[in-house]
Tab-separated table of N, CA and C in Angstrom:
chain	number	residue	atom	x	y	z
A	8	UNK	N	12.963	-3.110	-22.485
A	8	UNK	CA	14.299	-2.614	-22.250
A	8	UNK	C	14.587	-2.671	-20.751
A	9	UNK	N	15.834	-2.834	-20.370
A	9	UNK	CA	15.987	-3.315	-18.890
A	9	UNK	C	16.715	-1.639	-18.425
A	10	UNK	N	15.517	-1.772	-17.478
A	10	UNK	CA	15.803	-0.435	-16.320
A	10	UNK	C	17.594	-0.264	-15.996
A	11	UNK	N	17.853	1.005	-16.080
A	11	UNK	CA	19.247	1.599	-15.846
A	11	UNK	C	19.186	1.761	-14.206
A	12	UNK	N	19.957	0.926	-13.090
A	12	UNK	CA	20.254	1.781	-12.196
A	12	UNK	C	20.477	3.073	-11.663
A	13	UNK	N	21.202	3.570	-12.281
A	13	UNK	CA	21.392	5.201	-12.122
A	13	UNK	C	20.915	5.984	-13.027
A	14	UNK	N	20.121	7.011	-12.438
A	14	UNK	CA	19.460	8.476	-13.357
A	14	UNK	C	20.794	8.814	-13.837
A	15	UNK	N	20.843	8.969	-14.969
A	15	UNK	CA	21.276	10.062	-16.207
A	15	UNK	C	21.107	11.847	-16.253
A	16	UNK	N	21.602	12.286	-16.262
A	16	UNK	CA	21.229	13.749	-16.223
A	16	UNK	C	21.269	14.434	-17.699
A	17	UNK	N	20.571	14.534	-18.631
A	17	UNK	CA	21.013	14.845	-19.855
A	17	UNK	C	20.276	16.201	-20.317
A	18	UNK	N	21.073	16.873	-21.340
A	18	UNK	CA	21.028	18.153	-21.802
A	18	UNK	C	19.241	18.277	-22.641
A	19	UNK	N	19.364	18.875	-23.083
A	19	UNK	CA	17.815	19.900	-23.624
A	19	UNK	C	17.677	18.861	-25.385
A	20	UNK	N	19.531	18.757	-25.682
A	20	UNK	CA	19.855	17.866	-27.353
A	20	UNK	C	19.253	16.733	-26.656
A	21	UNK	N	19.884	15.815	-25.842
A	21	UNK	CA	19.743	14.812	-25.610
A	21	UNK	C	18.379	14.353	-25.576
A	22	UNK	N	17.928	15.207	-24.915
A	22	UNK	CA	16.517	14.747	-24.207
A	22	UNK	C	15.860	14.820	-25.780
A	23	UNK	N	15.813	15.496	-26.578
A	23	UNK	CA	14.746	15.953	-27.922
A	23	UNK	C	15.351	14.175	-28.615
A	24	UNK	N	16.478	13.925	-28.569
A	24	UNK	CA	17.019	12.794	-29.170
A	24	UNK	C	15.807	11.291	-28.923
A	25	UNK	N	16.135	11.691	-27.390
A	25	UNK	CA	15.208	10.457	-26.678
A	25	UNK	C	13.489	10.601	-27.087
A	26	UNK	N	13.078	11.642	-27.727
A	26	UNK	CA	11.754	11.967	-27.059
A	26	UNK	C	11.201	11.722	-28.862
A	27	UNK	N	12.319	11.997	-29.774
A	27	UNK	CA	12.095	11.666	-31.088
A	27	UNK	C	11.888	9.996	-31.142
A	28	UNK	N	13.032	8.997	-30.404
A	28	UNK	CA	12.518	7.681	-30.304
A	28	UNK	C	11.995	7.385	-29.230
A	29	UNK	N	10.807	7.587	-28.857
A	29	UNK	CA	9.310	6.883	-28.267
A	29	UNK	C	9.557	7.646	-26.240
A	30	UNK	N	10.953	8.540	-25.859
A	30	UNK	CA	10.367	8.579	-24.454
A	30	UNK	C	9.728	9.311	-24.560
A	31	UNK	N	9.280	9.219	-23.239
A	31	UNK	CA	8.132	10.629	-22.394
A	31	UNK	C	8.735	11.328	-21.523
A	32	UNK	N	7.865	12.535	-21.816
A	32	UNK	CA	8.066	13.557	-20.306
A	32	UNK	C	7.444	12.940	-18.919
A	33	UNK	N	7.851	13.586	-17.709
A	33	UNK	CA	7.319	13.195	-16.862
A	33	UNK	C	7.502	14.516	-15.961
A	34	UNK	N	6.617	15.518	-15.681
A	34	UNK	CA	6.699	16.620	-15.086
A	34	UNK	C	6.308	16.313	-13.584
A	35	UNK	N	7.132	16.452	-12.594
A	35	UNK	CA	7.327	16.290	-10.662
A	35	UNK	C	6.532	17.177	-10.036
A	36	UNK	N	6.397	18.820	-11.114
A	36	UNK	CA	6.031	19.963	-10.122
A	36	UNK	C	4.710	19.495	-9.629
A	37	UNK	N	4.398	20.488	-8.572
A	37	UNK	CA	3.491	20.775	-7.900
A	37	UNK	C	2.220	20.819	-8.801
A	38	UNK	N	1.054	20.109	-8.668
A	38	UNK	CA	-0.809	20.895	-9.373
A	38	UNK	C	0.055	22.157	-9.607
A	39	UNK	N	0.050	23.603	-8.094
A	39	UNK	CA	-0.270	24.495	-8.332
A	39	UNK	C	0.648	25.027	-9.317
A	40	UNK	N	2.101	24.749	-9.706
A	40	UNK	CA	3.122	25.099	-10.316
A	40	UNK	C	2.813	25.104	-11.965
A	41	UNK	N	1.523	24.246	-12.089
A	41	UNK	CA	1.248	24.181	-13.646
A	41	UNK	C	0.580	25.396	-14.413
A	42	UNK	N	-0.096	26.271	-13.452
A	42	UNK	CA	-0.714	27.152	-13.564
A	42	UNK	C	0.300	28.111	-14.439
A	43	UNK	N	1.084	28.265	-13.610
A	43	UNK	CA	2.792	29.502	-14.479
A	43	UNK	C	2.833	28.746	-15.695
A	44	UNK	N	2.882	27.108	-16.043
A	44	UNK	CA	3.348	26.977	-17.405
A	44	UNK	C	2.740	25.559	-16.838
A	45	UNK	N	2.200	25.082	-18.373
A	45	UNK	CA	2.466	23.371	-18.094
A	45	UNK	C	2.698	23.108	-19.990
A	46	UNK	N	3.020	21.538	-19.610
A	46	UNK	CA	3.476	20.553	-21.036
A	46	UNK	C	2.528	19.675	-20.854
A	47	UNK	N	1.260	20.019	-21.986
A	47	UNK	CA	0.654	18.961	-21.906
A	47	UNK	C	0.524	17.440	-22.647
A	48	UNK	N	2.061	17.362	-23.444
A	48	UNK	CA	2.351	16.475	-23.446
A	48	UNK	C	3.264	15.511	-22.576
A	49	UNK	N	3.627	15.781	-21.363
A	49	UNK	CA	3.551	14.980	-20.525
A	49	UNK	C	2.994	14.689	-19.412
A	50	UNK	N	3.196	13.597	-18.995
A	50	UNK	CA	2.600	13.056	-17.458
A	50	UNK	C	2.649	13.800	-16.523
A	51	UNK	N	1.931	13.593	-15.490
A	51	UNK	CA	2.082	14.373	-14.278
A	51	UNK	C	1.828	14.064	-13.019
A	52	UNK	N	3.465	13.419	-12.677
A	52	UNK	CA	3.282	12.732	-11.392
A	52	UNK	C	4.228	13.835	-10.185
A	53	UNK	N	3.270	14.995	-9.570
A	53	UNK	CA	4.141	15.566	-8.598
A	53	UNK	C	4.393	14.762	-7.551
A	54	UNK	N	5.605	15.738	-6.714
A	54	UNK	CA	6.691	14.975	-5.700
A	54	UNK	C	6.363	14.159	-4.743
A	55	UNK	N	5.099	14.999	-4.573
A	55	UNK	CA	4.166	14.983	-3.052
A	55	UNK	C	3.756	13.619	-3.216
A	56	UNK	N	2.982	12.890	-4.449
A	56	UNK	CA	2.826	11.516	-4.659
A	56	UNK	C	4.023	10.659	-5.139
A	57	UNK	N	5.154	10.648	-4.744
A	57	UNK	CA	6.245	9.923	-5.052
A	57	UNK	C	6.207	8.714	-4.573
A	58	UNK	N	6.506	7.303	-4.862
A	58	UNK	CA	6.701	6.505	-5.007
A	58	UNK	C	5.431	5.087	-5.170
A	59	UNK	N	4.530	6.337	-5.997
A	59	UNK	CA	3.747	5.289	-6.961
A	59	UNK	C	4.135	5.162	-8.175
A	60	UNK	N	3.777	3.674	-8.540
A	60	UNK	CA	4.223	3.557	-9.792
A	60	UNK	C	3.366	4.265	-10.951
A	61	UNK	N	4.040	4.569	-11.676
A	61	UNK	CA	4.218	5.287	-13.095
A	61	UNK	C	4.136	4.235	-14.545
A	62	UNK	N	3.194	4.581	-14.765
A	62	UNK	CA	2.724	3.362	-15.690
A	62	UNK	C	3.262	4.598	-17.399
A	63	UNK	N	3.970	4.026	-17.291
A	63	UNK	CA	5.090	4.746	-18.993
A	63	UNK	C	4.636	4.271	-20.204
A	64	UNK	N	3.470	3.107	-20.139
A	64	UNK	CA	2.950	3.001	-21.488
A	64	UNK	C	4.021	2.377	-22.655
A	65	UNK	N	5.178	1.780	-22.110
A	65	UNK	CA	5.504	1.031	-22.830
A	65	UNK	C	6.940	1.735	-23.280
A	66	UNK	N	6.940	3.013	-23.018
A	66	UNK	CA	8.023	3.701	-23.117
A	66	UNK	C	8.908	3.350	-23.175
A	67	UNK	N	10.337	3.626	-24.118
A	67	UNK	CA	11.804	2.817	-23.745
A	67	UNK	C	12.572	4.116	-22.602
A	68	UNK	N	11.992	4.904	-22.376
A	68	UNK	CA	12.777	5.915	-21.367
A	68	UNK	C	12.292	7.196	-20.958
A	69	UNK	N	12.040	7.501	-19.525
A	69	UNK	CA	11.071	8.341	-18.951
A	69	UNK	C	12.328	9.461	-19.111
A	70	UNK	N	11.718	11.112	-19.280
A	70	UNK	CA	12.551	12.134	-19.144
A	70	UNK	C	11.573	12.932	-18.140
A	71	UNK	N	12.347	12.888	-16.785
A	71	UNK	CA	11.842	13.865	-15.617
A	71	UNK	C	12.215	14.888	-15.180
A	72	UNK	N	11.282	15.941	-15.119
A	72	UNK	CA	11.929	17.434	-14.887
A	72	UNK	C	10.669	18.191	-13.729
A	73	UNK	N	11.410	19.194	-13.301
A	73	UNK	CA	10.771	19.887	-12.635
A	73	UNK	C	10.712	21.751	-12.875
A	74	UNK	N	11.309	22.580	-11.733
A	74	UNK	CA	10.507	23.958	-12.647
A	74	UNK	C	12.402	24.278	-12.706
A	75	UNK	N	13.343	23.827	-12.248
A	75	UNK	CA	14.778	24.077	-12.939
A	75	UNK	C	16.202	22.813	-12.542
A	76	UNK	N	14.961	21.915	-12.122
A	76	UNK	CA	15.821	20.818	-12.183
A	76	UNK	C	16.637	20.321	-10.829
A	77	UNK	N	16.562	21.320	-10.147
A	77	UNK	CA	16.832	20.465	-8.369
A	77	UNK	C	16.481	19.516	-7.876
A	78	UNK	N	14.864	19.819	-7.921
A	78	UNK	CA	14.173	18.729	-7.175
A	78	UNK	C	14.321	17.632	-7.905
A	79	UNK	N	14.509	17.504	-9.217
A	79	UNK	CA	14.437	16.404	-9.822
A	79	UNK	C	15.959	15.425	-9.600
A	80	UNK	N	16.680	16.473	-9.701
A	80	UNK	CA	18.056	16.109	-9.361
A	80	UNK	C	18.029	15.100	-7.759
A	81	UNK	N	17.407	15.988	-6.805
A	81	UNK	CA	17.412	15.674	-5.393
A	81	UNK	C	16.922	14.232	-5.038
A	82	UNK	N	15.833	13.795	-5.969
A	82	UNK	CA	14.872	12.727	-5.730
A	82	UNK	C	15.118	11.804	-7.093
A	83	UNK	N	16.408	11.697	-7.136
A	83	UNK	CA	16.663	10.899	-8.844
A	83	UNK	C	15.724	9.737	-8.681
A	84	UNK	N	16.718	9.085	-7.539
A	84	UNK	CA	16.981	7.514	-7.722
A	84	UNK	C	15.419	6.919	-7.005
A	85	UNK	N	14.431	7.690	-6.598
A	85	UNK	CA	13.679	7.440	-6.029
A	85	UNK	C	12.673	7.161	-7.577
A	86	UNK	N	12.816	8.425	-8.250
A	86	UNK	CA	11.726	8.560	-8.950
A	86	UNK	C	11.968	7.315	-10.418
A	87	UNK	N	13.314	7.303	-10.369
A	87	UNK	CA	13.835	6.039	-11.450
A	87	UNK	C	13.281	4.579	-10.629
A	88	UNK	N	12.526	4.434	-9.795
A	88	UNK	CA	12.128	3.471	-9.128
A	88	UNK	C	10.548	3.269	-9.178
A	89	UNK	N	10.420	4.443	-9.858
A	89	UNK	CA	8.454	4.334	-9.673
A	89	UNK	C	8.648	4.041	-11.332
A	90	UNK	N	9.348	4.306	-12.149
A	90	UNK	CA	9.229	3.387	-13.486
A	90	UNK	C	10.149	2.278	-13.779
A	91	UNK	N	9.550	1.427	-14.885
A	91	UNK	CA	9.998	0.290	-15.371
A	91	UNK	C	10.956	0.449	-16.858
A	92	UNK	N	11.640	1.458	-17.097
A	92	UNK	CA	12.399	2.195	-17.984
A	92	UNK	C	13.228	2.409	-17.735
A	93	UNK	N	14.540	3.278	-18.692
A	93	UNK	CA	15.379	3.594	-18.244
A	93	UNK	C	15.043	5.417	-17.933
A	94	UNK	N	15.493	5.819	-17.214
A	94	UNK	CA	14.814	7.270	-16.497
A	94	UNK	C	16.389	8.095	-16.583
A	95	UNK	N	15.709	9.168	-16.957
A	95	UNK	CA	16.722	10.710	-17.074
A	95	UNK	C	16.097	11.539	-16.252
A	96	UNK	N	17.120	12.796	-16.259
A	96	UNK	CA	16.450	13.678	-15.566
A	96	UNK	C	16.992	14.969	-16.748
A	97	UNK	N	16.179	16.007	-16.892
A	97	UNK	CA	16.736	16.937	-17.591
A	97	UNK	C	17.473	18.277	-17.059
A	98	UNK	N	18.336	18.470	-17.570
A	98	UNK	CA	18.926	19.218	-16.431
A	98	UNK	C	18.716	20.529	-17.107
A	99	UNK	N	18.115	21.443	-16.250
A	99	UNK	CA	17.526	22.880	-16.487
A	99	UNK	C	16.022	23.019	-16.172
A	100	UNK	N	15.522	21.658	-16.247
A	100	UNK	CA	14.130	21.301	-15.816
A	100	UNK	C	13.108	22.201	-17.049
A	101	UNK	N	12.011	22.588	-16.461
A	101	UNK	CA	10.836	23.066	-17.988
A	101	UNK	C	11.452	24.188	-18.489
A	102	UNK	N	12.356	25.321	-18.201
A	102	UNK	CA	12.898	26.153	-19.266
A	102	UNK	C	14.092	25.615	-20.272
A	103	UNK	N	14.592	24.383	-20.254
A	103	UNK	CA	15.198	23.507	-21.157
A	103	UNK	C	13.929	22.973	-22.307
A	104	UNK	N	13.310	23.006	-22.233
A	104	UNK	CA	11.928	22.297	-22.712
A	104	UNK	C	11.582	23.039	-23.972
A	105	UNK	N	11.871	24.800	-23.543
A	105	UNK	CA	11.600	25.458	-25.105
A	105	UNK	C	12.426	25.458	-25.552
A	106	UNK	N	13.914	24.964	-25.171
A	106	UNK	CA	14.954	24.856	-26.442
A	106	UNK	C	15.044	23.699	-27.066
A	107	UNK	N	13.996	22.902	-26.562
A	107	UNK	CA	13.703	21.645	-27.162
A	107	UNK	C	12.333	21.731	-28.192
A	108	UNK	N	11.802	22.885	-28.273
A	108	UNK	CA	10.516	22.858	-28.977
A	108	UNK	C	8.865	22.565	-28.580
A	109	UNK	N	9.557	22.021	-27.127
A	109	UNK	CA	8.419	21.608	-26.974
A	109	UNK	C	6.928	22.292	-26.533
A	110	UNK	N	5.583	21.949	-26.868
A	110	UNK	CA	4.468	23.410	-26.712
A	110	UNK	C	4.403	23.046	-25.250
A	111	UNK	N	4.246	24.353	-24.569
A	111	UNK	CA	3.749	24.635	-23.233
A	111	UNK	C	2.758	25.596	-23.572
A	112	UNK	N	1.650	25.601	-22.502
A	112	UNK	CA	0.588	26.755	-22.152
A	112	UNK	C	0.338	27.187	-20.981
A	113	UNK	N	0.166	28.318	-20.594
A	113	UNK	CA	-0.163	28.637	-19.209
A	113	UNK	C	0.638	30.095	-19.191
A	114	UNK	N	1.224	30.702	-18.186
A	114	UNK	CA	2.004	31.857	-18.300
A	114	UNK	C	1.464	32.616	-17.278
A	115	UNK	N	1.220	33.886	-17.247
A	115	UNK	CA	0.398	35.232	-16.477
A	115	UNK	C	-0.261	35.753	-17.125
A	116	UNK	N	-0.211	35.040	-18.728
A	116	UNK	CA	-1.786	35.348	-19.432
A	116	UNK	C	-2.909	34.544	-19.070
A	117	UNK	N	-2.548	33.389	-18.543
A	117	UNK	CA	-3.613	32.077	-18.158
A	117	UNK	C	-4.011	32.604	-16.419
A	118	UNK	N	-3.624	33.413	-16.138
A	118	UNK	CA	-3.588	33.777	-14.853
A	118	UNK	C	-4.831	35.019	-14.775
A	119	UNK	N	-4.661	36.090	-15.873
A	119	UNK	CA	-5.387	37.266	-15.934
A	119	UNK	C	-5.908	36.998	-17.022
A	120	UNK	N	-6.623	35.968	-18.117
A	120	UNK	CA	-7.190	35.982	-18.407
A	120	UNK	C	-7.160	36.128	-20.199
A	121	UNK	N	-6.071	36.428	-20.361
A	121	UNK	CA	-5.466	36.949	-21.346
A	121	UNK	C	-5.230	35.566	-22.779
């Protein structure tokens, strides 16, 4: 599928739409940011390593988020450049993610032990 110039910004529906036919997540945050929550069904290419390529596995369309969607917003067109897809960004970043269903683990129970 031929790469979209411009990031897309699409809703929590949208994104579950895309993710039902074959895209991926692609989570920006920080290592330490995974600790509060992570999705371990997606990738994990934080900011700090930006503009290596992102090998998507064949993907027809990367969905990139961060912890509410700024940074991802901020660094669209950069990060639609480290894949060979067409690239979104989700707008609300990982708390859009549980209205999408998707499992996360981690919290301040993963913190204390709990």
């Amino acid at each position: 599928m031929a790469k979209k110039q411009i990031v897309k910004q699409i809703n929590h529906d949208d994104a579950k739409a895309l993710l039902d036919k074959g895209a991926i997540l692609i989570d920006v945050r920080e290592k330490m940011e995974l600790v509060m929550k992570e999705v371990p069904s997606a990738l994990h290419y934080p900011l700090s390593s930006l503009g290596k390529p992102i090998d998507t596995n064949g993907a027809p369309a990367a969905i990139f988020f961060c912890a509410s969607g700024a940074r991802t917003n901020g660094y669209a067109m950069q990060l639609a450049q480290c894949v060979n897809c067409d690239a979104y960004m989700l707008i609300g970043g990982i708390h859009a993610l549980s209205r999408m269903g998707v499992p996360t683990k981690g919290g301040l129970s993963k913190l204390f032990g709990r």
